[in-house]
Coordinates of C-alpha atoms and ligand atoms in Angstrom, one line a residue:
Chain A
X1 CA 12.0 -6.9 -6.6
X2 CA 14.8 -7.0 -8.8
X3 CA 17.3 -3.8 -8.7
X4 CA 16.9 -2.8 -11.9
X5 CA 13.0 -3.0 -11.4
X6 CA 13.3 -0.7 -8.5
X7 CA 13.5 2.5 -10.5
X8 CA 11.4 1.3 -13.2
X9 CA 8.5 1.1 -10.5
X10 CA 9.2 4.4 -9.0
X11 CA 8.9 6.0 -12.5
X12 CA 6.1 4.2 -13.0
X13 CA 4.5 5.3 -9.6
X14 CA 5.3 8.7 -10.5
X15 CA 3.6 8.4 -13.4
X16 CA 0.3 7.1 -12.1
X17 CA 0.4 10.2 -9.5
X18 CA 0.5 12.5 -12.5
X19 CA -1.9 11.1 -14.7
X20 CA -4.4 11.4 -12.2
X21 CA -3.0 14.7 -11.0
X22 CA -6.2 16.2 -9.4
X23 CA -7.4 13.1 -7.5
X24 CA -3.8 12.6 -6.5
X25 CA -3.7 16.1 -5.1
X26 CA -7.1 15.7 -3.6
X27 CA -5.7 12.5 -1.9
X28 CA -2.6 14.2 -0.5
X29 CA -4.8 17.3 0.6
X30 CA -7.2 15.3 2.7
X31 CA -4.2 13.1 4.1
X32 CA -2.2 16.1 4.8
X33 CA -5.2 17.6 6.9
X34 CA -5.7 14.3 8.7
X35 CA -2.0 14.4 9.4
X36 CA -2.3 17.9 10.7
X37 CA -5.0 17.0 13.0
X38 CA -3.6 13.7 14.4
X39 CA 0.0 16.1 14.7
X40 CA -1.5 18.7 16.7
X41 CA -3.3 15.9 19.2
X42 CA 0.3 14.3 19.6
X43 CA 1.8 17.7 20.5
X44 CA -1.0 18.1 23.2
X45 CA -0.1 14.8 24.4
X46 CA 3.6 15.4 24.5
X47 CA 3.0 18.6 26.2
X48 CA 0.8 17.4 28.9
X49 CA 3.1 14.6 29.3
X50 CA 5.9 16.9 29.7
X51 CA 4.2 18.9 32.4
X52 CA 3.3 16.2 34.2
X53 CA 6.6 14.6 34.4
X54 CA 7.8 17.9 35.6
X55 CA 5.2 18.2 38.2
X56 CA 6.3 14.5 39.2
X57 CA 9.9 15.5 39.6
X58 CA 8.9 18.8 41.8
X59 CA 6.3 16.9 44.2
X60 CA 8.4 16.4 47.2
X61 CA 6.7 14.8 49.9
X62 CA 7.7 15.9 53.5
X63 CA 8.3 13.3 56.5
X64 CA 8.6 15.0 59.7
X65 CA 9.9 13.2 62.5
X66 CA 9.0 13.0 66.2
X67 CA 11.3 15.0 68.1
X68 CA 11.6 12.4 70.6
X69 CA 12.9 9.9 67.9
X70 CA 16.9 9.3 69.0
X71 CA 19.2 9.9 66.3
X72 CA 20.5 6.6 66.1
X73 CA 17.2 5.5 64.7
X74 CA 17.5 7.6 61.5
X75 CA 19.1 5.0 59.3
X76 CA 16.5 2.5 60.2
X77 CA 13.8 5.0 59.3
X78 CA 15.4 5.6 56.0
X79 CA 15.6 1.8 55.1
X80 CA 12.2 1.5 56.2
X81 CA 10.8 4.3 53.7
X82 CA 13.3 2.9 51.1
X83 CA 11.8 -0.4 51.1
X84 CA 8.6 1.0 49.9
X85 CA 8.3 0.3 46.4
X86 CA 7.1 3.3 44.9
X87 CA 9.5 5.4 46.6
X88 CA 11.9 6.7 43.8
X89 CA 14.4 8.3 46.5
X90 CA 14.6 9.7 49.8
X91 CA 16.8 12.3 51.3
X92 CA 17.7 13.0 55.1
X93 CA 17.2 16.7 56.2
X94 CA 18.4 17.1 59.7
X95 CA 16.8 19.8 62.2
X96 CA 20.0 21.9 61.9
X97 CA 19.9 21.7 57.8
X98 CA 16.2 22.6 57.8
X99 CA 17.0 25.6 59.8
X100 CA 19.6 26.7 57.7
X101 CA 17.4 26.2 54.6
X102 CA 14.9 28.3 56.1
X103 CA 17.2 30.9 57.1
X104 CA 18.5 31.0 53.7
X105 CA 15.0 31.3 52.2
X106 CA 13.9 34.2 54.5
X107 CA 16.9 35.8 54.8
X108 CA 15.2 39.2 54.8
X109 CA 12.7 38.5 57.4
X110 CA 15.3 38.1 59.7
X111 CA 13.4 39.3 62.7
X112 CA 10.9 36.2 62.0
X113 CA 13.7 34.1 63.8
X114 CA 16.2 36.3 65.6
X115 CA 15.0 35.8 68.8
X116 CA 14.9 31.8 68.2
X117 CA 18.2 31.8 67.3
X118 CA 19.3 34.0 70.2
X119 CA 17.8 31.7 72.7
X120 CA 19.3 28.5 70.8
X121 CA 16.0 27.2 69.8
X122 CA 15.5 25.1 66.9
X123 CA 11.7 24.8 66.2
X124 CA 12.0 22.7 63.2
X125 CA 11.9 18.8 63.2
X126 CA 14.1 16.3 61.4
X127 CA 12.7 15.2 58.1
X128 CA 13.0 13.2 55.1
X129 CA 12.1 14.5 51.4
X130 CA 10.6 11.7 49.6
X131 CA 10.1 11.5 45.9
X132 CA 7.7 8.7 44.2
X133 CA 8.1 6.5 41.3
X134 CA 4.2 6.7 40.2
X135 CA 1.9 9.5 41.6
X136 CA -1.3 7.7 40.5
X137 CA -0.5 5.3 43.8
X138 CA -0.1 8.5 45.9
X139 CA -2.4 8.1 48.4
X140 CA -1.3 4.4 49.1
X141 CA 2.4 5.1 49.3
X142 CA 1.5 8.2 51.8
X143 CA -0.8 5.7 54.1
X144 CA 2.2 3.2 54.0
X145 CA 4.8 6.0 54.9
X146 CA 2.6 6.9 57.8
X147 CA 2.8 3.6 59.6
X148 CA 6.5 4.4 59.9
X149 CA 7.1 4.4 63.5
X150 CA 8.4 7.8 64.1
X151 CA 6.8 9.8 61.6
X152 CA 4.8 12.5 63.3
X153 CA 3.5 14.2 60.3
X154 CA 3.5 14.0 56.7
X155 CA 3.1 17.3 54.3
X156 CA 1.8 16.1 50.7
X157 CA 2.5 18.6 48.5
X158 CA 0.3 19.9 45.6
X159 CA -2.2 17.2 45.8
X160 CA -4.8 18.6 44.4
X161 CA -3.0 20.4 41.7
X162 CA -1.6 17.0 40.9
X163 CA -5.0 15.2 41.2
X164 CA -6.3 17.4 39.1
X165 CA -4.0 17.6 36.5
X166 CA -3.8 13.8 36.7
X167 CA -7.6 13.4 35.9
X168 CA -7.1 16.0 33.2
X169 CA -3.9 14.3 31.4
X170 CA -5.9 10.8 31.8
X171 CA -8.6 12.3 29.7
X172 CA -6.5 14.3 27.1
X173 CA -4.6 11.0 26.7
X174 CA -7.9 9.0 26.0
X175 CA -9.1 11.9 23.7
X176 CA -5.7 11.9 21.9
X177 CA -5.5 8.2 21.5
X178 CA -9.2 7.7 20.0
X179 CA -9.2 10.8 17.9
X180 CA -5.7 9.9 16.3
X181 CA -6.8 6.2 15.7
X182 CA -10.1 7.2 14.1
X183 CA -8.3 9.9 12.0
X184 CA -6.3 7.1 10.9
X185 CA -9.1 4.5 9.8
X186 CA -10.9 7.6 8.4
X187 CA -8.3 8.7 6.5
X188 CA -7.3 5.5 5.2
X189 CA -11.0 4.9 4.1
X190 CA -10.9 8.4 2.3
X191 CA -7.6 7.9 0.9
X192 CA -8.9 4.3 -0.5
X193 CA -11.9 5.6 -2.1
X194 CA -10.2 8.5 -3.6
X195 CA -7.6 6.5 -5.3
X196 CA -10.2 4.0 -6.3
X197 CA -11.4 6.8 -8.5
X198 CA -8.1 6.8 -10.2
X199 CA -7.8 3.1 -10.5
X200 CA -10.9 3.3 -12.8
X201 CA -8.6 5.0 -15.3
X202 CA -5.6 2.5 -14.7
X203 CA -8.1 -0.2 -15.2
X204 CA -7.2 -0.6 -19.3
X205 CA -3.8 -0.7 -18.2
X206 CA -3.9 -3.0 -15.7
X207 CA -5.8 -5.5 -18.2
X208 CA -3.4 -5.0 -20.9
X209 CA -0.4 -5.8 -18.3
X210 CA -2.3 -8.8 -17.2
X211 CA -2.5 -10.4 -20.7
X212 CA 0.6 -9.8 -21.7
X213 CA 1.9 -11.8 -18.6
X214 CA 2.9 -9.4 -15.8
X215 CA 2.7 -11.0 -12.5
X216 CA 0.5 -9.4 -9.6
X217 CA 3.6 -7.8 -8.0
X218 CA 4.8 -6.3 -10.9
X219 CA 1.5 -4.6 -11.7
X220 CA 1.2 -3.6 -7.8
X221 CA 4.6 -2.0 -7.0
X222 CA 4.0 1.1 -8.9
X223 CA 0.7 1.6 -7.1
X224 CA 2.3 1.1 -3.7
X225 CA 5.1 3.6 -4.9
X226 CA 2.3 6.2 -5.9
X227 CA 0.8 5.8 -2.3
X228 CA 4.2 6.2 -0.8
X229 CA 4.5 9.6 -2.8
X230 CA 1.0 10.6 -1.7
X231 CA 1.6 9.7 1.9
X232 CA 5.1 11.5 1.8
X233 CA 3.8 14.6 0.1
X234 CA 1.4 14.7 2.8
X235 CA 3.5 14.2 5.8
X236 CA 5.9 17.1 4.6
X237 CA 2.9 19.3 4.1
X238 CA 1.0 18.5 7.3
X239 CA 4.5 19.2 9.0
X240 CA 4.7 22.8 7.8
X241 CA 1.5 23.6 8.9
X242 CA 2.0 21.8 12.3
X243 CA 5.1 23.9 12.8
X244 CA 3.7 27.1 11.7
X245 CA 0.4 26.7 14.0
X246 CA 2.3 25.2 17.0
X247 CA 5.3 28.2 16.9
X248 CA 2.2 30.6 16.6
X249 CA -0.4 29.1 18.8
X250 CA 0.6 26.9 21.4
X251 CA 4.3 28.4 22.1
X252 CA 2.7 31.9 22.4
X253 CA 0.2 30.6 24.7
X254 CA 2.8 29.0 26.8
X255 CA 4.6 32.3 26.9
X256 CA 1.4 34.1 28.0
X257 CA 0.1 31.2 30.6
X258 CA 3.5 30.6 32.7
X259 CA 2.4 27.5 34.5
X260 CA 2.8 25.3 31.8
X261 CA 5.8 24.5 30.1
X262 CA 5.5 24.2 26.1
X263 CA 8.2 22.2 24.4
X264 CA 10.1 24.1 21.9
X265 CA 9.2 22.9 18.3
X266 CA 12.8 22.4 17.5
X267 CA 13.3 19.6 20.2
X268 CA 10.0 17.8 18.9
X269 CA 10.4 18.3 15.2
X270 CA 12.2 15.4 13.9
X271 CA 10.1 13.2 15.8
X272 CA 7.0 14.9 14.5
X273 CA 8.0 14.5 10.8
X274 CA 9.2 11.0 11.4
X275 CA 5.8 9.9 12.9
X276 CA 3.8 11.9 10.3
X277 CA 5.9 9.9 7.5
X278 CA 5.3 6.6 9.0
X279 CA 1.5 7.4 9.4
X280 CA 1.4 8.7 5.9
X281 CA 3.3 6.4 3.9
X282 CA 1.3 3.6 6.1
X283 CA -2.1 5.3 4.8
X284 CA -0.9 5.7 1.4
X285 CA 0.6 2.5 0.6
X286 CA -2.3 0.7 2.3
X287 CA -4.9 2.9 0.7
X288 CA -3.4 2.3 -2.7
X289 CA -3.1 -1.6 -2.6
X290 CA -6.1 -2.1 -0.9
X291 CA -7.9 -0.1 -4.2
X292 CA -6.3 -2.3 -6.7
X293 CA -6.9 -5.3 -4.7
X294 CA -10.1 -6.2 -7.0
X295 CA -8.4 -6.1 -10.1
X296 CA -6.6 -9.1 -9.2
X297 CA -9.4 -11.9 -9.4
X298 CA -8.5 -12.7 -13.0
Chain B
X1 CA -7.0 -38.1 -28.2
X2 CA -5.4 -39.0 -24.4
X3 CA -3.4 -35.9 -23.3
X4 CA -1.0 -38.4 -21.7
X5 CA 0.3 -39.9 -24.5
X6 CA 4.0 -39.2 -25.4
X7 CA 3.3 -36.9 -27.9
X8 CA 1.9 -34.5 -25.9
X9 CA 4.6 -31.9 -26.1
X10 CA 4.4 -31.6 -29.8
X11 CA 0.6 -30.5 -29.5
X12 CA 0.3 -26.9 -28.7
X13 CA -3.3 -27.0 -27.6
X14 CA -5.9 -29.7 -26.6
X15 CA -9.3 -29.1 -25.5
X16 CA -10.8 -32.4 -24.0
X17 CA -14.6 -32.5 -23.6
X18 CA -14.6 -28.9 -22.7
X19 CA -18.0 -27.3 -21.6
X20 CA -18.4 -23.9 -20.2
X21 CA -21.4 -22.5 -18.8
X22 CA -21.6 -19.1 -17.4
X23 CA -23.0 -18.0 -14.0
X24 CA -26.2 -16.8 -15.6
X25 CA -26.6 -20.1 -17.2
X26 CA -25.5 -19.5 -20.6
X27 CA -24.1 -22.8 -21.9
X28 CA -21.2 -21.1 -24.1
X29 CA -19.2 -24.2 -24.6
X30 CA -20.8 -27.5 -25.1
X31 CA -18.7 -30.6 -24.8
X32 CA -15.4 -29.1 -27.3
X33 CA -12.8 -31.5 -28.1
X34 CA -9.9 -29.9 -30.4
X35 CA -6.3 -30.5 -31.0
X36 CA -3.9 -28.1 -32.6
X37 CA -0.7 -28.9 -33.4
X38 CA 2.6 -26.8 -33.0
X39 CA 2.9 -24.8 -35.9
X40 CA -0.4 -24.9 -37.2
X41 CA -2.4 -22.0 -38.6
X42 CA -6.1 -22.3 -37.8
X43 CA -9.4 -20.5 -38.2
X44 CA -12.0 -20.5 -35.7
X45 CA -15.4 -19.3 -37.4
X46 CA -19.1 -19.3 -36.7
X47 CA -21.8 -17.0 -36.0
X48 CA -22.0 -14.7 -33.1
X49 CA -22.6 -15.9 -29.9
X50 CA -21.3 -19.3 -30.9
X51 CA -18.7 -19.3 -28.2
X52 CA -15.4 -18.3 -29.8
X53 CA -14.3 -15.6 -27.6
X54 CA -15.3 -17.9 -24.7
X55 CA -12.9 -20.6 -26.0
X56 CA -10.1 -18.2 -26.1
X57 CA -10.8 -16.8 -22.4
X58 CA -10.6 -20.5 -21.5
X59 CA -7.2 -21.3 -22.7
X60 CA -5.8 -17.9 -21.6
X61 CA -7.3 -18.9 -18.3
X62 CA -9.3 -15.7 -17.9
X63 CA -12.0 -18.1 -17.2
X64 CA -12.4 -21.8 -15.7
X65 CA -14.2 -24.6 -17.9
X66 CA -17.1 -25.9 -16.2
X67 CA -16.3 -29.6 -17.2
X68 CA -13.3 -31.1 -19.3
X69 CA -9.5 -30.5 -19.6
X70 CA -7.6 -27.9 -21.4
X71 CA -3.6 -28.4 -22.4
X72 CA -1.4 -25.6 -23.6
X73 CA 2.2 -26.8 -24.4
X74 CA 1.6 -30.0 -22.5
X75 CA 0.4 -28.0 -19.5
X76 CA -3.0 -29.2 -17.9
X77 CA -4.3 -25.4 -17.2
X78 CA -6.5 -26.9 -14.3
X79 CA -3.2 -27.6 -12.5
X80 CA -2.0 -24.0 -12.8
X81 CA -1.6 -22.1 -9.7
X82 CA -2.6 -18.3 -9.9
X83 CA 0.7 -17.4 -9.6
X84 CA 1.8 -19.3 -12.6
X85 CA -0.6 -17.5 -14.8
X86 CA 1.4 -14.9 -15.8
X87 CA 4.0 -17.4 -17.2
X88 CA 1.1 -19.0 -19.2
X89 CA 0.0 -15.9 -21.1
X90 CA 3.7 -15.1 -21.8
X91 CA 3.6 -18.2 -23.9
X92 CA 0.9 -16.7 -25.9
X93 CA 0.4 -13.3 -27.9
X94 CA -3.0 -12.2 -27.8
X95 CA -4.8 -9.5 -30.1
X96 CA -8.4 -8.1 -29.9
X97 CA -10.5 -6.6 -32.1
X98 CA -10.3 -3.4 -29.9
X99 CA -6.7 -3.5 -30.3
X100 CA -6.2 -2.5 -26.5
X101 CA -3.0 0.0 -26.7
X102 CA -2.3 2.4 -24.3
X103 CA -3.4 5.8 -25.4
X104 CA -0.9 7.7 -23.4
X105 CA 2.1 5.5 -24.6
X106 CA 3.8 5.8 -28.1
X107 CA 4.1 3.2 -30.4
X108 CA 7.4 2.0 -29.4
X109 CA 6.7 2.1 -25.7
X110 CA 3.4 0.4 -26.2
X111 CA 5.4 -2.5 -27.6
X112 CA 8.1 -2.2 -24.9
X113 CA 5.6 -2.1 -22.2
X114 CA 5.3 -5.9 -22.8
X115 CA 8.6 -6.8 -22.3
X116 CA 8.8 -4.6 -19.2
X117 CA 6.0 -6.4 -17.8
X118 CA 7.7 -9.5 -18.1
X119 CA 11.2 -8.3 -16.7
X120 CA 13.0 -8.2 -19.7
X121 CA 16.3 -6.5 -19.5
X122 CA 16.8 -2.9 -21.1
X123 CA 19.4 -3.9 -23.3
X124 CA 17.0 -6.9 -24.8
X125 CA 14.3 -4.5 -25.3
X126 CA 16.4 -1.9 -27.1
X127 CA 17.6 -4.6 -29.6
X128 CA 13.9 -6.5 -29.9
X129 CA 11.5 -3.6 -30.4
X130 CA 13.0 -2.0 -33.4
X131 CA 13.3 -5.7 -35.0
X132 CA 9.7 -6.3 -34.3
X133 CA 8.4 -2.8 -35.4
X134 CA 10.4 -3.4 -38.9
X135 CA 9.0 -6.9 -39.2
X136 CA 5.3 -4.9 -38.8
X137 CA 5.9 -2.2 -41.1
X138 CA 6.0 0.3 -38.4
X139 CA 9.3 1.8 -38.2
X140 CA 8.3 4.9 -39.4
X141 CA 5.7 5.3 -36.6
X142 CA 7.5 4.2 -33.8
X143 CA 7.2 7.5 -32.2
X144 CA 3.2 7.9 -33.0
X145 CA 0.6 7.8 -30.7
X146 CA -2.4 5.3 -31.1
X147 CA -4.6 8.4 -31.9
X148 CA -2.6 9.3 -34.8
X149 CA -3.0 5.7 -36.4
X150 CA -5.4 4.1 -38.4
X151 CA -7.3 1.1 -37.4
X152 CA -4.8 -1.2 -39.3
X153 CA -1.8 0.3 -37.8
X154 CA -3.1 0.1 -34.4
X155 CA -3.9 -3.3 -35.1
X156 CA -0.2 -3.8 -36.2
X157 CA 1.2 -2.2 -33.1
X158 CA -1.0 -4.6 -31.1
X159 CA 0.4 -7.6 -33.2
X160 CA 3.7 -6.3 -32.5
X161 CA 3.2 -6.3 -28.7
X162 CA 2.0 -9.9 -29.0
X163 CA 4.8 -11.0 -31.1
X164 CA 7.9 -9.1 -29.1
X165 CA 8.0 -11.5 -25.9
X166 CA 8.5 -14.7 -28.6
X167 CA 5.3 -16.5 -27.8
X168 CA 4.8 -19.8 -28.8
X169 CA 1.5 -19.0 -30.1
X170 CA -0.4 -15.8 -31.4
X171 CA -4.4 -15.8 -30.5
X172 CA -6.4 -13.1 -32.4
X173 CA -9.8 -12.6 -31.8
X174 CA -11.3 -11.0 -34.7
X175 CA -8.3 -9.2 -35.5
X176 CA -9.7 -7.2 -38.5
X177 CA -13.0 -6.4 -37.0
X178 CA -12.1 -2.9 -36.7
X179 CA -9.8 -2.3 -39.8
X180 CA -10.9 -1.6 -43.4
X181 CA -10.9 -4.4 -45.8
X182 CA -7.7 -3.6 -47.5
X183 CA -6.0 -3.4 -44.2
X184 CA -7.6 -6.8 -43.3
X185 CA -5.7 -8.3 -45.9
X186 CA -2.4 -7.0 -44.6
X187 CA -3.1 -8.2 -41.1
X188 CA -4.0 -11.8 -42.6
X189 CA -1.0 -11.6 -44.5
X190 CA 1.4 -10.7 -41.4
X191 CA -0.2 -13.2 -39.4
X192 CA 0.6 -16.1 -42.1
X193 CA 4.0 -14.5 -42.2
X194 CA 4.5 -15.1 -38.3
X195 CA 3.0 -18.7 -38.7
X196 CA 5.7 -19.2 -41.4
X197 CA 8.4 -18.3 -38.5
X198 CA 6.8 -21.4 -36.8
X199 CA 4.4 -19.9 -34.5
X200 CA 1.3 -21.3 -33.8
X201 CA -1.5 -18.9 -35.3
X202 CA -5.3 -19.1 -34.3
X203 CA -7.4 -16.6 -35.7
X204 CA -11.2 -16.1 -34.6
X205 CA -12.7 -14.0 -37.7
X206 CA -15.9 -13.2 -39.6
X207 CA -14.3 -12.5 -42.9
X208 CA -15.4 -15.0 -45.1
X209 CA -13.3 -14.2 -48.2
X210 CA -10.2 -14.2 -46.5
X211 CA -10.7 -17.4 -45.0
X212 CA -11.6 -18.9 -48.3
X213 CA -8.6 -17.4 -50.0
X214 CA -6.0 -18.5 -47.4
X215 CA -7.0 -22.3 -47.4
X216 CA -6.1 -22.9 -44.0
X217 CA -7.8 -25.2 -41.4
X218 CA -11.0 -24.0 -40.5
X219 CA -13.1 -25.0 -37.3
X220 CA -16.6 -24.2 -37.6
X221 CA -18.4 -23.4 -34.2
X222 CA -22.0 -23.0 -33.5
X223 CA -24.2 -22.9 -30.6
X224 CA -21.2 -23.7 -28.4
X225 CA -20.5 -27.1 -30.5
X226 CA -17.9 -27.6 -33.2
X227 CA -19.7 -28.6 -36.5
X228 CA -16.8 -28.9 -38.7
X229 CA -13.0 -29.0 -38.7
X230 CA -11.4 -29.2 -42.0
X231 CA -8.1 -28.6 -43.5
X232 CA -8.1 -26.1 -46.3
X233 CA -11.7 -25.5 -45.2
X234 CA -14.1 -23.0 -46.3
X235 CA -16.2 -20.5 -44.2
X236 CA -19.1 -22.9 -43.7
X237 CA -20.5 -25.6 -41.5
X238 CA -20.7 -28.1 -44.4
X239 CA -18.7 -31.1 -43.6
Ligands
LIG301 N1 -19.0 -13.3 -19.1 C1 -20.2 -13.8 -19.4 N2 -21.3 -14.0 -18.6 C2 -22.5 -14.7 -19.2 N3 -22.5 -14.9 -20.4 C3 -21.5 -14.8 -21.2 C4 -20.3 -14.4 -21.0 N4 -19.1 -14.2 -21.9 C5 -20.3 -14.5 -22.9 N5 -21.5 -15.0 -22.6 C6 -22.4 -15.7 -23.6 O1 -21.7 -16.7 -23.9 C7 -22.0 -16.9 -25.3 C8 -20.7 -17.1 -26.2 O2 -20.2 -16.0 -26.1 P1 -18.8 -15.6 -26.9 O3 -18.6 -14.4 -26.7 O4 -18.2 -16.7 -26.7 O5 -19.4 -15.6 -28.3 P2 -18.4 -15.4 -30.0 O6 -18.5 -16.5 -30.6 O7 -17.4 -14.7 -29.4 O8 -19.7 -14.1 -30.4 P3 -19.0 -13.1 -31.5 O9 -18.8 -13.4 -32.6 O10 -20.5 -12.2 -31.4 O11 -17.9 -12.3 -30.4 C9 -23.2 -15.8 -25.7 O12 -24.4 -16.2 -25.7 C10 -22.7 -14.8 -24.6 O13 -23.9 -13.9 -24.3
LIG302 MG1 -16.2 -12.9 -29.7

């Protein structure tokens, strides 16, 4: 493409867009609706992912040691924990530390432990807190941890919630991928056929361009730009709608149901616009160029 | 009439035993051999369905011959790749009975359009288009739209568009078919002018009087065969 042609192609693309005004707007509308739905599923995906990550971070597994284990074996046990591949981090919490933490947590219920403290008894064991890299193989890792000599007891955390959340997240991911994929194909198909109607009025012009000796690419470029205009317009419109519904529905919902953390829109706004623009451009350009393909036989 | 001879480059157009049978079995051209020299003015005449338009479609490579060879300006069309076809078409200016103008563009832009489509610079377009419009007596109509023009004027716009890229050859398929008789004379006169500037002109026509008056070479085709080919010919099949 020559530089001077670039602007010619763009202005020609704008002309095609405007000469088929109603069809162009119909295409923008359909595409914007598809991108809107896709965008919402993408946001659901992002939020589920965020909450899952948060849970993973908070999910500390506690390993309590046998009181018999002498303190010179702590380092060895630590290294055996760290050898397990799925362990992300592990932290030693001594008996004394644990008691201090306990006192700090239950400062107002002093009577619960004042007797113990007076007698110099510390009922809490030495322990390790472990975080895992991948909680989908949680149970296997727990099994491996339980085989370490000296580990008396393991306290799993939130296991039911994690399992539940994980399977819900998996099906949400699955649904999101499929809906976005299907919508992509469906909108491409709709756009292709919508633009095809407009192409009918451009047929004469394409024919004339051909017999005056225009190359295929010279004919094609303006249509590609026309598709790009449709795609970008649709992306911007869908973005505004996504913004509106997200801040008015999802974020409000998040404020009511406190257990979920909802991403603020500002954090994902540019990413959303980018994804919508890329999808819009792809669908618009593909749809537009496929719709003129059959005019290039001659 | 061998295309491999040294004289090829001075021959504008060669048809060598060309036959064309359409998919539906219609034999539109039957073993046609022709030779049109550089700078000639040729009428192609014959009854409806004789194969005249088919002949033009073949030389623009809009259709492929079933057998035989076609050379344009020494170039074997069967050797031409798809992406070279636009460059073949730039060597020819084509005019049709139905004008084929773009209704949304004014006269000037309809002509400039053909230069745009062939990657001409803006400066050369601004220089060339007014010149050609003047040549075709259209300077006053530059801003008019096709719907505001008579048939003859529209055809002159089409002729301007065909000329604007300086083709080696003008090919006109019934250029006066939708034009009133007085205007037909003017169109033929302009084609004659173009030919005097050394451009080869091939005109398919049914205009008996014009053909007889202009005393040019006349190729008479009937049922896909060349029945006669005479210099200073008349509109008839007689040899
Ligand atoms: N695309 C096509 N498919 C099948 N048959 C065709 C096609 N185009 C033309 N024909 C047939 O080929 C024959 C020659 O057609 P052509 O258009 O070349 O005639 P013509 O000499 O230009 O006639 P006219 O003077 O009416 O324009 C006719 O019988 C026509 O029906
Ligand atoms: Mg014809």
